[in-house]
Amino acid sequence: MRLLGWLTVACGIVACFGGQLRFPYGDTSFSLSVYKAAFDPDRNIVVAPFVLRNSVVMLYSIATDAVRDKLREVFGLPMNFTEFLTNQKELHYTLGGGGDGFRMKNRIIVNGFREVDVHMRDVMKEDLDTTIAYFDFVQREGVVRRVNHFVNFNTNRAVGGIVKIEDIPKHLQLVQVCAASFRPPFASSFDPKDTNPRDFWSGLIEKLYSTMTMFKRGDFRFSRIPELEIEVLELPFVKSSDAVMWIMLPDRDASLEAIMKALEPGHFDAIQAHFSLKRAEITVPLFSIESEFNATEFLQGIGLDVLFKNRDLRVFEDVDSSLDSVMHRAGIRLHEKTADAGGASVVRSFNKRSSVYQYVVARSYLFVIVKKTSKQILFMGHLHKPDDLVEV
């Protein structure tokens, strides 16, 4: 028997960590590893490391023997199973707290009406808030519709169809789906009246394009990290979201790939420690990203190859299973909020001198999403170039 899981997530707006000083090294290292594995300098990329981690860690509750030991080793999970469940519940509560919090839904679709393991059923339903549904996989179109509808609905439509009919072979025994969204409004919205075409540079041999870009004037926090050749802008969201947005803008001569390779977990602490407040005028492009990442090779590369080789997952009462493959898809949309923020409706040309500090996002940049209380990186990616570029 084989277990196949699609791990899916999206958010409406990018957000990041802005309160605690220290990032947990193990989780941050895993998040960076996911992003680096998915990195492509010629494409817009977004990944959701926490959702990927959560979906795999969930298997700890039904794992036996070598798989259980390896999951404990890779993710630092406690040997005591009750402690593991308590930690998972607390983490999910922290992430999802508040009206604008991170929301995640899990579903398992079982092929046919085979009796699943009683322990697996009870733990998934009662402790991990996972719905178990049954469907005949002979009707492959029906499986595709159910999976894609679940993903689309629970990602606020940031992720569309994630599976096709060829992804659902009749021999498949089970599909695990994890879908999440995080969509808080800005604490102070951008005024749509100030969104206009502005310059955007792309490529090693830079070409000048035009793209729709937001503008705002106000007091913002900035952090400069000379070692990485980046300057970070922080954009706060509403307080109840427990989140802010970091835009990591490379220097003119720095490449996304060089920064990606140099970025280490400790740099997140350095960014947080060096923030200072400035009066500034900022421009940020509108963008929409949806990208897919085959996580199977990544998980095998970090020592979890036993998930795919050993039948050590207790899914059914009569036989154990192994993992077949893991796919991950994420989506992000960044835009102004329509609420009136009372901002200036003045469009400025940023090639003129000004006494106000100017932060112009007119080239490729990185972004991250982190919850402040748990310090978990929820999303990470980069904008190579917006889709609406017009060559100048």
Short mmCIF file of N, CA and C in Angstrom, two decimals, residues 108-245:
data_model
loop_
_atom_site.label_atom_id
_atom_site.label_comp_id
_atom_site.label_asym_id
_atom_site.label_seq_id
_atom_site.Cartn_x
_atom_site.Cartn_y
_atom_site.Cartn_z
N ILE A 108 -7.82 13.88 5.15
CA ILE A 108 -7.33 12.62 4.59
C ILE A 108 -8.47 11.96 3.83
N ILE A 109 -8.22 11.62 2.57
CA ILE A 109 -9.22 10.94 1.75
C ILE A 109 -8.74 9.51 1.52
N VAL A 110 -9.54 8.56 1.98
CA VAL A 110 -9.18 7.14 1.90
C VAL A 110 -9.88 6.50 0.70
N ASN A 111 -9.13 5.68 -0.02
CA ASN A 111 -9.68 4.98 -1.19
C ASN A 111 -10.62 3.87 -0.73
N GLY A 112 -11.89 4.00 -1.09
CA GLY A 112 -12.87 2.99 -0.72
C GLY A 112 -13.32 3.13 0.72
N PHE A 113 -13.75 2.03 1.29
CA PHE A 113 -14.28 2.06 2.66
C PHE A 113 -13.52 1.08 3.55
N ARG A 114 -12.22 0.98 3.31
CA ARG A 114 -11.40 0.12 4.14
C ARG A 114 -11.33 0.67 5.56
N GLU A 115 -11.24 -0.23 6.50
CA GLU A 115 -11.18 0.18 7.90
C GLU A 115 -9.78 0.69 8.22
N VAL A 116 -9.70 1.96 8.62
CA VAL A 116 -8.40 2.51 8.99
C VAL A 116 -8.08 2.09 10.42
N ASP A 117 -6.81 2.19 10.76
CA ASP A 117 -6.37 1.84 12.11
C ASP A 117 -7.09 2.72 13.14
N VAL A 118 -7.59 2.11 14.20
CA VAL A 118 -8.37 2.83 15.20
C VAL A 118 -7.56 3.94 15.84
N HIS A 119 -6.31 3.65 16.18
CA HIS A 119 -5.44 4.66 16.79
C HIS A 119 -5.24 5.83 15.84
N MET A 120 -4.97 5.53 14.57
CA MET A 120 -4.77 6.58 13.58
C MET A 120 -6.02 7.44 13.44
N ARG A 121 -7.19 6.81 13.38
CA ARG A 121 -8.44 7.55 13.22
C ARG A 121 -8.70 8.47 14.41
N ASP A 122 -8.50 7.96 15.62
CA ASP A 122 -8.79 8.75 16.81
C ASP A 122 -7.81 9.92 16.96
N VAL A 123 -6.53 9.66 16.73
CA VAL A 123 -5.52 10.71 16.88
C VAL A 123 -5.73 11.81 15.84
N MET A 124 -5.95 11.42 14.59
CA MET A 124 -6.14 12.41 13.54
C MET A 124 -7.38 13.27 13.80
N LYS A 125 -8.45 12.64 14.22
CA LYS A 125 -9.70 13.37 14.41
C LYS A 125 -9.71 14.19 15.69
N GLU A 126 -9.32 13.56 16.80
CA GLU A 126 -9.46 14.20 18.11
C GLU A 126 -8.30 15.12 18.45
N ASP A 127 -7.08 14.72 18.07
CA ASP A 127 -5.90 15.45 18.52
C ASP A 127 -5.28 16.35 17.45
N LEU A 128 -5.38 15.98 16.19
CA LEU A 128 -4.74 16.74 15.12
C LEU A 128 -5.76 17.44 14.23
N ASP A 129 -7.02 17.45 14.64
CA ASP A 129 -8.08 18.20 13.94
C ASP A 129 -8.09 17.90 12.44
N THR A 130 -8.04 16.62 12.12
CA THR A 130 -8.00 16.18 10.72
C THR A 130 -9.26 15.40 10.38
N THR A 131 -9.91 15.80 9.30
CA THR A 131 -11.11 15.11 8.84
C THR A 131 -10.72 13.94 7.95
N ILE A 132 -11.34 12.78 8.20
CA ILE A 132 -11.11 11.60 7.36
C ILE A 132 -12.36 11.37 6.52
N ALA A 133 -12.17 11.33 5.20
CA ALA A 133 -13.28 11.10 4.27
C ALA A 133 -12.98 9.86 3.44
N TYR A 134 -14.03 9.24 2.91
CA TYR A 134 -13.89 8.01 2.12
C TYR A 134 -14.47 8.25 0.73
N PHE A 135 -13.74 7.74 -0.27
CA PHE A 135 -14.21 7.91 -1.65
C PHE A 135 -13.58 6.83 -2.52
N ASP A 136 -14.34 6.34 -3.48
CA ASP A 136 -13.85 5.31 -4.39
C ASP A 136 -12.94 5.95 -5.44
N PHE A 137 -11.65 5.61 -5.41
CA PHE A 137 -10.69 6.23 -6.32
C PHE A 137 -10.84 5.76 -7.76
N VAL A 138 -11.73 4.80 -8.01
CA VAL A 138 -12.05 4.45 -9.39
C VAL A 138 -12.66 5.67 -10.08
N GLN A 139 -13.39 6.46 -9.31
CA GLN A 139 -13.96 7.71 -9.82
C GLN A 139 -12.92 8.83 -9.64
N ARG A 140 -11.90 8.78 -10.45
CA ARG A 140 -10.75 9.66 -10.26
C ARG A 140 -11.11 11.14 -10.40
N GLU A 141 -12.04 11.44 -11.31
CA GLU A 141 -12.45 12.84 -11.47
C GLU A 141 -13.05 13.39 -10.18
N GLY A 142 -13.79 12.54 -9.47
CA GLY A 142 -14.38 12.97 -8.21
C GLY A 142 -13.34 13.27 -7.15
N VAL A 143 -12.27 12.47 -7.12
CA VAL A 143 -11.19 12.72 -6.17
C VAL A 143 -10.52 14.05 -6.47
N VAL A 144 -10.26 14.29 -7.76
CA VAL A 144 -9.62 15.54 -8.17
C VAL A 144 -10.47 16.73 -7.77
N ARG A 145 -11.77 16.65 -8.02
CA ARG A 145 -12.66 17.76 -7.66
C ARG A 145 -12.65 18.02 -6.17
N ARG A 146 -12.70 16.96 -5.37
CA ARG A 146 -12.74 17.13 -3.91
C ARG A 146 -11.45 17.73 -3.37
N VAL A 147 -10.32 17.25 -3.86
CA VAL A 147 -9.04 17.78 -3.39
C VAL A 147 -8.89 19.24 -3.79
N ASN A 148 -9.15 19.56 -5.05
CA ASN A 148 -8.95 20.93 -5.53
C ASN A 148 -9.93 21.91 -4.88
N HIS A 149 -11.16 21.46 -4.64
CA HIS A 149 -12.13 22.34 -3.97
C HIS A 149 -11.68 22.62 -2.53
N PHE A 150 -11.22 21.59 -1.84
CA PHE A 150 -10.76 21.75 -0.46
C PHE A 150 -9.59 22.75 -0.40
N VAL A 151 -8.65 22.59 -1.32
CA VAL A 151 -7.48 23.48 -1.35
C VAL A 151 -7.89 24.90 -1.70
N ASN A 152 -8.68 25.05 -2.75
CA ASN A 152 -9.08 26.38 -3.19
C ASN A 152 -9.84 27.13 -2.11
N PHE A 153 -10.75 26.45 -1.44
CA PHE A 153 -11.57 27.09 -0.40
C PHE A 153 -10.74 27.47 0.81
N ASN A 154 -9.83 26.60 1.23
CA ASN A 154 -9.09 26.83 2.47
C ASN A 154 -7.79 27.61 2.28
N THR A 155 -7.54 28.07 1.06
CA THR A 155 -6.41 28.97 0.82
C THR A 155 -6.90 30.33 0.34
N ASN A 156 -8.17 30.63 0.58
CA ASN A 156 -8.74 31.89 0.11
C ASN A 156 -8.53 32.08 -1.38
N ARG A 157 -8.56 30.96 -2.12
CA ARG A 157 -8.42 30.94 -3.58
C ARG A 157 -7.05 31.40 -4.06
N ALA A 158 -6.08 31.43 -3.17
CA ALA A 158 -4.72 31.77 -3.60
C ALA A 158 -4.07 30.63 -4.37
N VAL A 159 -4.51 29.41 -4.11
CA VAL A 159 -4.03 28.24 -4.84
C VAL A 159 -5.22 27.63 -5.56
N GLY A 160 -5.06 27.44 -6.86
CA GLY A 160 -6.14 26.86 -7.66
C GLY A 160 -6.06 25.35 -7.68
N GLY A 161 -6.22 24.77 -8.85
CA GLY A 161 -6.16 23.32 -8.97
C GLY A 161 -4.76 22.80 -8.71
N ILE A 162 -4.64 21.85 -7.79
CA ILE A 162 -3.32 21.34 -7.43
C ILE A 162 -3.09 19.93 -7.95
N VAL A 163 -4.15 19.19 -8.20
CA VAL A 163 -3.99 17.84 -8.73
C VAL A 163 -4.74 17.69 -10.04
N LYS A 164 -4.21 16.80 -10.87
CA LYS A 164 -4.84 16.45 -12.14
C LYS A 164 -5.22 14.97 -12.07
N ILE A 165 -5.97 14.53 -13.04
CA ILE A 165 -6.47 13.17 -13.00
C ILE A 165 -5.33 12.15 -13.04
N GLU A 166 -4.23 12.49 -13.74
CA GLU A 166 -3.10 11.55 -13.80
C GLU A 166 -2.37 11.44 -12.46
N ASP A 167 -2.64 12.36 -11.54
CA ASP A 167 -2.03 12.30 -10.21
C ASP A 167 -2.75 11.32 -9.29
N ILE A 168 -3.88 10.78 -9.73
CA ILE A 168 -4.68 9.90 -8.88
C ILE A 168 -4.79 8.52 -9.53
N PRO A 169 -3.74 7.71 -9.47
CA PRO A 169 -3.85 6.34 -10.00
C PRO A 169 -4.81 5.52 -9.14
N LYS A 170 -5.43 4.53 -9.74
CA LYS A 170 -6.45 3.76 -9.04
C LYS A 170 -5.88 2.96 -7.87
N HIS A 171 -4.57 2.65 -7.93
CA HIS A 171 -3.99 1.85 -6.85
C HIS A 171 -3.70 2.68 -5.60
N LEU A 172 -3.79 3.99 -5.73
CA LEU A 172 -3.51 4.87 -4.60
C LEU A 172 -4.46 4.56 -3.45
N GLN A 173 -3.94 4.53 -2.24
CA GLN A 173 -4.77 4.15 -1.10
C GLN A 173 -5.25 5.34 -0.27
N LEU A 174 -4.53 6.45 -0.36
CA LEU A 174 -4.87 7.55 0.53
C LEU A 174 -4.24 8.84 0.04
N VAL A 175 -4.93 9.95 0.20
CA VAL A 175 -4.41 11.28 -0.11
C VAL A 175 -4.51 12.14 1.15
N GLN A 176 -3.41 12.73 1.55
CA GLN A 176 -3.40 13.67 2.67
C GLN A 176 -3.29 15.08 2.12
N VAL A 177 -4.17 15.96 2.54
CA VAL A 177 -4.17 17.34 2.05
C VAL A 177 -4.09 18.29 3.24
N CYS A 178 -3.20 19.25 3.15
CA CYS A 178 -3.09 20.30 4.17
C CYS A 178 -3.17 21.64 3.45
N ALA A 179 -4.14 22.45 3.81
CA ALA A 179 -4.33 23.75 3.17
C ALA A 179 -4.39 24.83 4.23
N ALA A 180 -3.73 25.95 3.98
CA ALA A 180 -3.68 27.02 4.98
C ALA A 180 -3.74 28.38 4.32
N SER A 181 -4.13 29.37 5.10
CA SER A 181 -4.18 30.74 4.61
C SER A 181 -3.79 31.70 5.73
N PHE A 182 -3.28 32.84 5.32
CA PHE A 182 -2.92 33.90 6.27
C PHE A 182 -3.11 35.21 5.54
N ARG A 183 -4.13 35.96 5.92
CA ARG A 183 -4.52 37.10 5.09
C ARG A 183 -4.94 38.31 5.93
N PRO A 184 -4.06 38.84 6.73
CA PRO A 184 -4.43 40.01 7.53
C PRO A 184 -4.32 41.30 6.72
N PRO A 185 -5.12 42.31 7.04
CA PRO A 185 -4.97 43.61 6.37
C PRO A 185 -3.79 44.38 6.96
N PHE A 186 -3.28 45.32 6.19
CA PHE A 186 -2.24 46.20 6.71
C PHE A 186 -2.80 47.05 7.85
N ALA A 187 -1.93 47.41 8.79
CA ALA A 187 -2.34 48.31 9.86
C ALA A 187 -2.72 49.67 9.29
N SER A 188 -2.04 50.08 8.25
CA SER A 188 -2.34 51.32 7.54
C SER A 188 -2.24 51.03 6.05
N SER A 189 -3.37 51.06 5.38
CA SER A 189 -3.42 50.61 3.99
C SER A 189 -2.69 51.55 3.04
N PHE A 190 -2.28 50.99 1.92
CA PHE A 190 -1.84 51.80 0.79
C PHE A 190 -3.09 52.37 0.11
N ASP A 191 -3.00 53.59 -0.37
CA ASP A 191 -4.13 54.20 -1.06
C ASP A 191 -4.09 53.79 -2.53
N PRO A 192 -5.15 53.14 -3.03
CA PRO A 192 -5.17 52.73 -4.45
C PRO A 192 -4.96 53.89 -5.42
N LYS A 193 -5.29 55.11 -5.00
CA LYS A 193 -5.09 56.27 -5.88
C LYS A 193 -3.61 56.50 -6.18
N ASP A 194 -2.74 56.01 -5.29
CA ASP A 194 -1.31 56.21 -5.47
C ASP A 194 -0.63 55.05 -6.19
N THR A 195 -1.41 54.05 -6.61
CA THR A 195 -0.85 52.93 -7.36
C THR A 195 -0.77 53.31 -8.83
N ASN A 196 0.46 53.33 -9.35
CA ASN A 196 0.69 53.77 -10.72
C ASN A 196 1.82 52.97 -11.35
N PRO A 197 1.95 53.00 -12.67
CA PRO A 197 3.09 52.34 -13.32
C PRO A 197 4.40 53.02 -12.91
N ARG A 198 5.36 52.20 -12.50
CA ARG A 198 6.69 52.72 -12.15
C ARG A 198 7.74 51.74 -12.65
N ASP A 199 8.99 52.18 -12.63
CA ASP A 199 10.09 51.38 -13.19
C ASP A 199 10.35 50.13 -12.36
N PHE A 200 10.77 49.06 -13.04
CA PHE A 200 11.22 47.83 -12.39
C PHE A 200 12.34 47.25 -13.24
N TRP A 201 13.49 46.97 -12.59
CA TRP A 201 14.65 46.43 -13.30
C TRP A 201 14.75 44.93 -13.05
N SER A 202 15.07 44.16 -14.10
CA SER A 202 15.11 42.71 -13.95
C SER A 202 16.26 42.13 -14.77
N GLY A 203 16.87 41.05 -14.22
CA GLY A 203 17.89 40.32 -14.95
C GLY A 203 19.30 40.77 -14.63
N LEU A 204 20.27 39.85 -14.87
CA LEU A 204 21.68 40.19 -14.66
C LEU A 204 22.10 41.30 -15.60
N ILE A 205 21.68 41.19 -16.86
CA ILE A 205 21.84 42.30 -17.80
C ILE A 205 20.53 43.07 -17.70
N GLU A 206 20.53 44.09 -16.87
CA GLU A 206 19.28 44.69 -16.45
C GLU A 206 18.50 45.30 -17.61
N LYS A 207 17.21 44.95 -17.64
CA LYS A 207 16.29 45.54 -18.60
C LYS A 207 15.26 46.35 -17.82
N LEU A 208 14.87 47.47 -18.38
CA LEU A 208 13.93 48.35 -17.72
C LEU A 208 12.50 48.01 -18.14
N TYR A 209 11.65 47.79 -17.13
CA TYR A 209 10.24 47.50 -17.37
C TYR A 209 9.40 48.51 -16.59
N SER A 210 8.11 48.43 -16.80
CA SER A 210 7.16 49.21 -16.02
C SER A 210 6.15 48.25 -15.40
N THR A 211 5.81 48.48 -14.12
CA THR A 211 4.84 47.62 -13.45
C THR A 211 4.02 48.45 -12.46
N MET A 212 2.83 47.99 -12.13
CA MET A 212 1.97 48.72 -11.20
C MET A 212 2.57 48.64 -9.79
N THR A 213 2.75 49.79 -9.18
CA THR A 213 3.48 49.89 -7.92
C THR A 213 2.73 50.78 -6.93
N MET A 214 2.67 50.32 -5.67
CA MET A 214 2.03 51.09 -4.60
C MET A 214 3.01 52.14 -4.05
N PHE A 215 2.45 53.19 -3.46
CA PHE A 215 3.26 54.25 -2.87
C PHE A 215 2.69 54.63 -1.50
N LYS A 216 3.60 54.96 -0.57
CA LYS A 216 3.15 55.40 0.75
C LYS A 216 4.23 56.24 1.41
N ARG A 217 3.80 57.23 2.17
CA ARG A 217 4.70 58.07 2.95
C ARG A 217 4.37 57.90 4.42
N GLY A 218 5.39 57.76 5.27
CA GLY A 218 5.15 57.61 6.70
C GLY A 218 6.40 57.23 7.45
N ASP A 219 6.24 56.76 8.69
CA ASP A 219 7.35 56.30 9.51
C ASP A 219 7.44 54.78 9.41
N PHE A 220 8.61 54.28 9.00
CA PHE A 220 8.80 52.85 8.79
C PHE A 220 10.10 52.40 9.46
N ARG A 221 10.16 51.11 9.76
CA ARG A 221 11.37 50.53 10.34
C ARG A 221 12.20 49.89 9.23
N PHE A 222 13.51 50.16 9.27
CA PHE A 222 14.45 49.62 8.30
C PHE A 222 15.60 48.94 9.02
N SER A 223 16.15 47.91 8.38
CA SER A 223 17.30 47.20 8.92
C SER A 223 18.29 46.95 7.79
N ARG A 224 19.54 47.31 8.02
CA ARG A 224 20.59 47.15 7.01
C ARG A 224 21.54 46.04 7.44
N ILE A 225 21.76 45.04 6.55
CA ILE A 225 22.68 43.93 6.82
C ILE A 225 23.76 43.96 5.75
N PRO A 226 24.89 44.64 6.00
CA PRO A 226 25.94 44.77 4.98
C PRO A 226 26.49 43.43 4.49
N GLU A 227 26.57 42.46 5.40
CA GLU A 227 27.11 41.15 5.03
C GLU A 227 26.32 40.49 3.90
N LEU A 228 24.99 40.70 3.91
CA LEU A 228 24.13 40.12 2.88
C LEU A 228 23.87 41.09 1.73
N GLU A 229 24.27 42.33 1.90
CA GLU A 229 24.00 43.38 0.91
C GLU A 229 22.50 43.54 0.67
N ILE A 230 21.76 43.65 1.79
CA ILE A 230 20.32 43.85 1.71
C ILE A 230 19.89 44.94 2.68
N GLU A 231 18.78 45.59 2.35
CA GLU A 231 18.10 46.48 3.28
C GLU A 231 16.67 45.98 3.42
N VAL A 232 16.22 45.87 4.66
CA VAL A 232 14.93 45.25 4.96
C VAL A 232 13.94 46.32 5.40
N LEU A 233 12.78 46.32 4.78
CA LEU A 233 11.67 47.19 5.15
C LEU A 233 10.63 46.37 5.90
N GLU A 234 10.13 46.91 7.00
CA GLU A 234 9.08 46.24 7.77
C GLU A 234 7.75 46.96 7.57
N LEU A 235 6.73 46.21 7.17
CA LEU A 235 5.38 46.75 7.02
C LEU A 235 4.46 46.04 8.01
N PRO A 236 3.90 46.75 8.97
CA PRO A 236 3.06 46.09 9.98
C PRO A 236 1.65 45.81 9.47
N PHE A 237 1.10 44.70 9.94
CA PHE A 237 -0.30 44.37 9.71
C PHE A 237 -1.08 44.68 10.99
N VAL A 238 -2.39 44.51 10.95
CA VAL A 238 -3.20 44.78 12.13
C VAL A 238 -2.69 43.97 13.32
N LYS A 239 -2.84 44.53 14.50
CA LYS A 239 -2.25 43.94 15.70
C LYS A 239 -2.74 42.52 15.95
N SER A 240 -4.01 42.26 15.67
CA SER A 240 -4.57 40.94 15.96
C SER A 240 -3.94 39.84 15.11
N SER A 241 -3.28 40.20 14.01
CA SER A 241 -2.64 39.19 13.16
C SER A 241 -1.33 38.70 13.73
N ASP A 242 -0.75 39.46 14.68
CA ASP A 242 0.52 39.07 15.29
C ASP A 242 1.60 38.91 14.22
N ALA A 243 1.61 39.82 13.24
CA ALA A 243 2.52 39.65 12.10
C ALA A 243 2.91 40.98 11.49
N VAL A 244 4.05 40.98 10.84
CA VAL A 244 4.48 42.10 10.02
C VAL A 244 5.07 41.54 8.73
N MET A 245 5.37 42.41 7.80
CA MET A 245 5.96 42.00 6.53
C MET A 245 7.38 42.52 6.42
#
